[in-house]
Coordinates of C-alpha atoms in Angstrom, one line a residue:
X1 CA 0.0 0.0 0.0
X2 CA 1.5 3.6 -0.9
X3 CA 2.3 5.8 2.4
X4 CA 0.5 8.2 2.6
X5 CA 2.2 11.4 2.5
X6 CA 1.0 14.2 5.1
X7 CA 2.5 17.4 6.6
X8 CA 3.8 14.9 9.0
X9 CA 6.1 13.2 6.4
X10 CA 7.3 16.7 5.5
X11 CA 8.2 17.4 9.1
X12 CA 10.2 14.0 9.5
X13 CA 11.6 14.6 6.2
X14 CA 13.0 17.9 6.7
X15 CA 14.1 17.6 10.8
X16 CA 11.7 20.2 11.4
X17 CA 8.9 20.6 13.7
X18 CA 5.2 19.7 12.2
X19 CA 4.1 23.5 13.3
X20 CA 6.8 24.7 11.6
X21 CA 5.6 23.2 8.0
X22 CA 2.5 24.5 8.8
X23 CA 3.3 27.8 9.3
X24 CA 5.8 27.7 6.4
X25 CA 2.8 26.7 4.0
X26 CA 0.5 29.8 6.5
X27 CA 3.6 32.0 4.9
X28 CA 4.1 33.5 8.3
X29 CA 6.5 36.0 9.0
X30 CA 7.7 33.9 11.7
X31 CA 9.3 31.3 9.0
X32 CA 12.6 32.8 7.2
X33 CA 11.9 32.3 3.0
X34 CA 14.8 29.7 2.9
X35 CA 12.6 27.4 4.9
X36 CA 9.3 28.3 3.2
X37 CA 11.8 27.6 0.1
X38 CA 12.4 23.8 1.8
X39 CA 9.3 23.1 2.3
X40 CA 7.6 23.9 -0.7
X41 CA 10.0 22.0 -2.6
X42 CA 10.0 19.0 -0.2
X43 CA 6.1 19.1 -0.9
X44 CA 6.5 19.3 -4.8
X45 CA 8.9 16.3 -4.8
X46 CA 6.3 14.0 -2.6
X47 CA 3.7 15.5 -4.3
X48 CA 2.2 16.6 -1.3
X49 CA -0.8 19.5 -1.6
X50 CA -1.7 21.4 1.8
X51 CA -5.4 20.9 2.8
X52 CA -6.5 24.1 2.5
X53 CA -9.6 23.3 5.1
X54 CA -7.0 21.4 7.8
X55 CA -6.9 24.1 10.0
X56 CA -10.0 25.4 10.3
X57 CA -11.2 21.4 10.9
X58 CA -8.8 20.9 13.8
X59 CA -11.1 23.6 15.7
X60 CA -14.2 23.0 14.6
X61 CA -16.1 21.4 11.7
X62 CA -17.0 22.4 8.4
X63 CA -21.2 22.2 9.4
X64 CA -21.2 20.2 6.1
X65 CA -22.3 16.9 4.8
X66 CA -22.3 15.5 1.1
X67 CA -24.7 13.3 -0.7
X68 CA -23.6 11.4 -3.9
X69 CA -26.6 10.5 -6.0
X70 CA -26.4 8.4 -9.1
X71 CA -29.0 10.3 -10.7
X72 CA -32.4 12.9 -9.8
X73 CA -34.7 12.0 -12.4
X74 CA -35.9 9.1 -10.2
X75 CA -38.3 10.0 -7.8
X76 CA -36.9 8.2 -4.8
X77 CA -33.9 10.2 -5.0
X78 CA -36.0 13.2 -5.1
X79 CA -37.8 12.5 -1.7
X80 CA -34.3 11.3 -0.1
X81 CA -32.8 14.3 -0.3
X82 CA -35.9 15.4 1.5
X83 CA -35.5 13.5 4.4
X84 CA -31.8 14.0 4.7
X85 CA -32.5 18.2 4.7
X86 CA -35.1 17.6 7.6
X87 CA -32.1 16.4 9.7
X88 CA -29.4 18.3 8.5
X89 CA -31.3 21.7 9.0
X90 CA -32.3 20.7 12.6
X91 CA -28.5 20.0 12.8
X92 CA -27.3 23.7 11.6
X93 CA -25.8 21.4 8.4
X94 CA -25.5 22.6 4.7
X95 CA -25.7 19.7 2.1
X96 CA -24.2 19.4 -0.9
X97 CA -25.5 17.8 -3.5
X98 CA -23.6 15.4 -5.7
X99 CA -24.7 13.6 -9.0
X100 CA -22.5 10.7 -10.6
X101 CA -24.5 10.1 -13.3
X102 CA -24.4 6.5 -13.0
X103 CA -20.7 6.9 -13.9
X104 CA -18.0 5.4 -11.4
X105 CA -14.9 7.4 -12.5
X106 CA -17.6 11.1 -11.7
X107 CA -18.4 8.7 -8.4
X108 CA -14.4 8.2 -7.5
X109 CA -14.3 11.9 -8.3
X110 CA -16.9 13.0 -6.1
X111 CA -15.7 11.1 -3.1
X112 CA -12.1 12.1 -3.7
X113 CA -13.1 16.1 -3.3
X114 CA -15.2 15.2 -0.2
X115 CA -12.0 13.9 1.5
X116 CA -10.5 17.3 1.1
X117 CA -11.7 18.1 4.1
X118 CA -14.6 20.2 3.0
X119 CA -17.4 17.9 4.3
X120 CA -17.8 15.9 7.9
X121 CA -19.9 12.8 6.4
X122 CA -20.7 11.4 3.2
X123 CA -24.4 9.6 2.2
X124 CA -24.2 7.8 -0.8
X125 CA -25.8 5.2 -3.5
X126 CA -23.4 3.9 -5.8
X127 CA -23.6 3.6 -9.7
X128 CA -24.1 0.9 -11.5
X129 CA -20.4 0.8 -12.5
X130 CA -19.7 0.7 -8.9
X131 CA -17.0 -2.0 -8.6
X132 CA -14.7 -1.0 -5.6
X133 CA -15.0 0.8 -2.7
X134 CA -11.4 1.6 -2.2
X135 CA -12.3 5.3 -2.8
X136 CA -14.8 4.9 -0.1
X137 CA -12.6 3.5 2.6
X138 CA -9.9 6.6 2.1
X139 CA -12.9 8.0 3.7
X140 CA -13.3 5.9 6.5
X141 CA -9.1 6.3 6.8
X142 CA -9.9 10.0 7.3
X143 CA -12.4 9.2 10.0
X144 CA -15.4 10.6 8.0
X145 CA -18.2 8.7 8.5
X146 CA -20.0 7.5 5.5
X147 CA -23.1 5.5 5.1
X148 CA -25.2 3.7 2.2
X149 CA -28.9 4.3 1.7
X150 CA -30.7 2.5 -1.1
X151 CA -28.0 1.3 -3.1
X152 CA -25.4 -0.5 -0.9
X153 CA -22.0 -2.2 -1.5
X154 CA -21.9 -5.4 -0.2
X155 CA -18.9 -6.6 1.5
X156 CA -17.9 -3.1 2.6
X157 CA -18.3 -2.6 6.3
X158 CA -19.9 0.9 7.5
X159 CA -23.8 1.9 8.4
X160 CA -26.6 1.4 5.2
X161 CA -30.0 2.0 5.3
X162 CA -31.9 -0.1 2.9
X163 CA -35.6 -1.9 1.8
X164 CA -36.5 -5.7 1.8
X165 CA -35.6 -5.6 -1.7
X166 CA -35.7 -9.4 -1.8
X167 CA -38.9 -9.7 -0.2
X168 CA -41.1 -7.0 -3.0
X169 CA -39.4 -9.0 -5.6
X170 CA -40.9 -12.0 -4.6
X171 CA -44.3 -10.5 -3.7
X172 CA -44.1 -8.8 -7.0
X173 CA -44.1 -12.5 -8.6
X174 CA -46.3 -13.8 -6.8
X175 CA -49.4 -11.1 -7.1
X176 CA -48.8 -11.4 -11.2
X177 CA -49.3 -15.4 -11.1
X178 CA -52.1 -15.1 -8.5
X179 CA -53.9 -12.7 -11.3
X180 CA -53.3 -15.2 -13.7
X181 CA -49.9 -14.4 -15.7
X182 CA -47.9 -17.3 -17.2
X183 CA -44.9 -15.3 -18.5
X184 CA -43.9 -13.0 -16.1
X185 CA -40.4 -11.4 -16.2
X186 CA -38.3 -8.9 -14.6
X187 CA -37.2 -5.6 -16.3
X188 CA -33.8 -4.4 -14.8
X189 CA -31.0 -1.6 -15.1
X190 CA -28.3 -3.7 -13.6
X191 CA -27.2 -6.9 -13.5
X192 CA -24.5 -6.0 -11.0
X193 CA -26.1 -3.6 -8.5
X194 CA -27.0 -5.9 -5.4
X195 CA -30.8 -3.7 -4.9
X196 CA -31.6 -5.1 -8.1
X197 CA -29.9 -8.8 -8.0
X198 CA -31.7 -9.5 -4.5
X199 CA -34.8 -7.7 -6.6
X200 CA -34.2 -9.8 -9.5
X201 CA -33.2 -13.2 -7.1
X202 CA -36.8 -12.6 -5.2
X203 CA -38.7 -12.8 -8.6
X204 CA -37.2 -15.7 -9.6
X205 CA -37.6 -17.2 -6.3
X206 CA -41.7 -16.3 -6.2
X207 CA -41.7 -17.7 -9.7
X208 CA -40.0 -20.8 -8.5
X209 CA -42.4 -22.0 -5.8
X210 CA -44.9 -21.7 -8.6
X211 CA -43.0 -23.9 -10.8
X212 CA -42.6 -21.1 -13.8
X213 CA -39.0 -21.3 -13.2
X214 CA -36.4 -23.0 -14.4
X215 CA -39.0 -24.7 -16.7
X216 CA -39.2 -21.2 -18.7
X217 CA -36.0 -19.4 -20.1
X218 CA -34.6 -16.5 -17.5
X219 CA -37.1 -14.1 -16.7
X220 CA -34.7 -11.2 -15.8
X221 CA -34.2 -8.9 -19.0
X222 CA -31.7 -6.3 -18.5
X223 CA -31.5 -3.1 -19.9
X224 CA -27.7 -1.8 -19.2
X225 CA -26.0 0.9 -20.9
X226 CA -29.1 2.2 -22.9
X227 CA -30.1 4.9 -23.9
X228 CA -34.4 5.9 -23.7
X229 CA -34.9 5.5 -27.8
X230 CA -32.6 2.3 -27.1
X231 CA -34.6 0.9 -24.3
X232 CA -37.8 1.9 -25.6
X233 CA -37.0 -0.4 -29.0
X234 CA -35.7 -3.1 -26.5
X235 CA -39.4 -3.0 -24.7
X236 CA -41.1 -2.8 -28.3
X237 CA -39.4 -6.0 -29.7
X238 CA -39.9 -7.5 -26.0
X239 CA -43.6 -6.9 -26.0
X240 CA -44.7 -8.0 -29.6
X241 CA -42.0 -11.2 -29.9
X242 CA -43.2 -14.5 -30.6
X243 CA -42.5 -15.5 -26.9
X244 CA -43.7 -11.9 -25.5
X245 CA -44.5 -11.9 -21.6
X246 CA -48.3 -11.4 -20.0
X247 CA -46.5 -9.5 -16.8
X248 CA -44.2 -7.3 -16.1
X249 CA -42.3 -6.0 -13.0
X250 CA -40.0 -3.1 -13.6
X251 CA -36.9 -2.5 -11.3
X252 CA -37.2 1.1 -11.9
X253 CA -39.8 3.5 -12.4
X254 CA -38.9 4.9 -15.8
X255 CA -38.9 1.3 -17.2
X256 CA -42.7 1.2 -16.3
X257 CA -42.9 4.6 -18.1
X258 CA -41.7 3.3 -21.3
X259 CA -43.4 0.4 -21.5
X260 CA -47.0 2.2 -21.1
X261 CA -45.2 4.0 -23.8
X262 CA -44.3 1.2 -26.1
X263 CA -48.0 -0.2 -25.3
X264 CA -49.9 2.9 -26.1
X265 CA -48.2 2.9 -29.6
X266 CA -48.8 -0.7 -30.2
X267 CA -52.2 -0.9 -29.1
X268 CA -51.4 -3.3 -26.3
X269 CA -53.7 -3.2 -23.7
X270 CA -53.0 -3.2 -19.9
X271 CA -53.7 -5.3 -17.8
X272 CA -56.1 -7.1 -20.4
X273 CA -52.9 -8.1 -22.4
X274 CA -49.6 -7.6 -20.1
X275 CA -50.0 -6.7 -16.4
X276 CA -47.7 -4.5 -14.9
X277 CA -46.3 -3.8 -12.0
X278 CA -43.1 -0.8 -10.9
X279 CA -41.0 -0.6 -8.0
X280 CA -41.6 3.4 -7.7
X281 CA -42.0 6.2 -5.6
X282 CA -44.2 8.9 -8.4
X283 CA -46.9 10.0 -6.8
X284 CA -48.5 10.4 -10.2
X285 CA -49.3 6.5 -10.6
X286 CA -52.5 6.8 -9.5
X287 CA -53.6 8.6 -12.7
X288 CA -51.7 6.5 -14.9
X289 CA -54.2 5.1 -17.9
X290 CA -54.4 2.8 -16.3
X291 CA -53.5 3.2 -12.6
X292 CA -49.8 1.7 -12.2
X293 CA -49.6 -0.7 -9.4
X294 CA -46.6 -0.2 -7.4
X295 CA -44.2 -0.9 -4.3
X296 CA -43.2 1.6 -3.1
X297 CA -40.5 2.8 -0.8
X298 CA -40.3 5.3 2.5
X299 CA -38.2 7.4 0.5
X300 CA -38.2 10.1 2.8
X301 CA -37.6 8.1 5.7
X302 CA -34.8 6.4 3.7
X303 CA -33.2 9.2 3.3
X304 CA -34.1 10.2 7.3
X305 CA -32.8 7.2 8.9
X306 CA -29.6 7.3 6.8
X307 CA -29.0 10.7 7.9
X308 CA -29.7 10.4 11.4
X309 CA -27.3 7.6 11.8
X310 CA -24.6 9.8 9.6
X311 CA -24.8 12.7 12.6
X312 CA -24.2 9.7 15.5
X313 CA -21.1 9.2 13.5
X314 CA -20.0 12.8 13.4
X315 CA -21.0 14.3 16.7
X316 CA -20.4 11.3 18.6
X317 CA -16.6 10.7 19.4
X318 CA -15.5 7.5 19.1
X319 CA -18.8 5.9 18.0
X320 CA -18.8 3.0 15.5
X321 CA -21.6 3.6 13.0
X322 CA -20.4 0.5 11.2
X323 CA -22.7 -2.0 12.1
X324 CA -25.6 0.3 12.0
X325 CA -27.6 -2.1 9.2
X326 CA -31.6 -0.6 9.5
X327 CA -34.3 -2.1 6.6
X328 CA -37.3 0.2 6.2
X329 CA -39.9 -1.5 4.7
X330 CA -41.8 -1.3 1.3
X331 CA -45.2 -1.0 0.4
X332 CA -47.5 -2.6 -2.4
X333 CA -50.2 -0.7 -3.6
X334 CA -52.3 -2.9 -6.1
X335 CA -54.0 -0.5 -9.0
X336 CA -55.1 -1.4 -12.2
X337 CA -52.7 -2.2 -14.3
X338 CA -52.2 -5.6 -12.2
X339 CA -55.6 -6.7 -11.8
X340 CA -57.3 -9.5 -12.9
X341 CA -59.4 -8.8 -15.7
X342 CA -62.8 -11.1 -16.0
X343 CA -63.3 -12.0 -19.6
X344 CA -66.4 -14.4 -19.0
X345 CA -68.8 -11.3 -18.4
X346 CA -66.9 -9.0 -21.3
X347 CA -67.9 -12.3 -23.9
X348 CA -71.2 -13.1 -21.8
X349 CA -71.7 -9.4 -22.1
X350 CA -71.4 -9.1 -25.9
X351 CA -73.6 -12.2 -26.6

């Protein structure tokens, strides 16, 4: 592992005392200019830059946390950052806001300029690309607390609050084959991201215990790297294949919104012809056409929880936040676009 070079190292390096460096970098007149000259070239060859917020951290903190957000245009997100401003205010906090786009190198980025200094505790949900958390632990190295909410990484130890992904998964399968679907599958962004594996693992396991699966090809379709046009082609030939599905549970909420798409164009009607169902948090679902049945999740509370935990770790001295590991709960709300349609009365009624 590299050492890591601090104003420490410069002090050992150049027999001098560390208040000395730090002055010398303060440019104090009490520091001759031969060895401001010393130390400014002893940091140039160990490419050492001064922490320009160091100082003002050792006496007090910077009243600011950091949340790193793969993207807004989800909902959830939306009433997250809702939830973690309720604390933060109470707290006398300012929170920056941080958007990775769902791109890794951004994410490594982001994290990187939070250990600067500028910000005592980091909230984040990884990207998709997400496959290290090396940038994460020279956070924890730093002793600034970080924690997970929604989108975790496994194997990494420090505080997440999450959903019983797993568990909607499942109960997504198994409302679709109790209104009568043969064909279900899964619709999801990631094939990596654990929310949607245990997502996509709880589907499979619902369809499973109702013998649809392994009998049938794999039901989880996934929709990486796409772009809408792309994705919204992908649903089309999806939808009117030979082999096309009867029900549909999207991992995200925007999948749902193309496929209504995709089925308004093609005449397909729901839940008649495909039933569908959306792991989302719009509050507009109820006046979909037709009403989109959803689970949704405690956003707000999410985003709450995660924070609340986040200020134990700062305020707290010496408190482990590590094992703090809450799971908030999801909620199914059945609408139309799931339901059972009776087809008896619709013939019985046209006789």
């Amino acid at each position: 592992m590299k050492k890591k070079i601090n104003i420490k190292t410069l002090a050992a390096e150049l027999n001098l005392s560390v208040a000395t460096i730090s002055k010398a970098f303060k440019d104090s007149h009490e520091i001759s200019k031969a060895t401001k000259e010393r130390v400014l070239a002893m940091a140039s060859t160990l490419n050492y830059t001064p922490n320009p917020y160091a100082s003002s951290l050792r006496k007090k903190k910077s009243s600011t946390i950091a949340v790193v957000l793969p993207e807004v245009a989800d909902n959830f997100f939306s009433f997250a950052i809702n939830g973690i401003q309720s604390v933060a205010e109470k707290k006398g906090y300012h929170v920056l806001i941080y958007l990775s786009h769902e791109k890794f190198d951004i994410e490594k980025t982001i994290i990187d300029d939070c250990n600067s200094g500028r910000v005592d505790g980091v909230l984040i949900s990884i990207t998709k690309e997400t496959k290290t958390a090396d940038h994460i632990q020279k956070l924890q190295d730093e002793n600034i607390p970080v924690v997970f909410f929604d989108r975790e990484f496994e194997g990494f130890k420090t505080a997440r609050v999450v959903t019983n992904d797993y568990e909607c998964g499942y109960l997504a399968a198994k409302h679709l084959i109790e209104k009568g679907c043969k064909k279900p599958v899964f619709l999801s962004i990631s094939s990596s991201l654990p929310i949607c594996i245990k997502r996509a693992e709880g589907f499979k396991a619902g369809l499973m215990e109702s013998g649809l699966y392994p009998h049938k090809k794999d039901p989880i379709i996934y929709f990486t790297d796409l772009n809408q046009e792309e994705t919204f082609n992908q649903i089309k030939k999806l939808v009117t294949g030979k082999d096309k599905p009867d029900g549909v549970v999207a991992s995200v909420e925007k999948l749902a919104v193309i496929l209504y798409l995709v089925c308004y164009e093609k005449n397909i009607k729901i839940p008649e012809e495909i039933k569908v169902v959306a792991f989302s948090t719009v509050d507009t679902a109820p006046i979909f056409n037709p009403s989109l049945s959803t689970i949704t999740q405690s956003a707000f509370e999410i985003g709450k929880t995660a924070a609340e935990i986040l200020f134990k770790g700062i305020e707290k001295k010496n408190y482990d936040i590590t094992d703090e590991y809450v799971v908030i709960p999801s909620t199914f709300f059945e609408r139309k676009s799931s339901q059972r349609i009776d087809t008896t009365k619709k013939k019985n009624k046209n006789s």
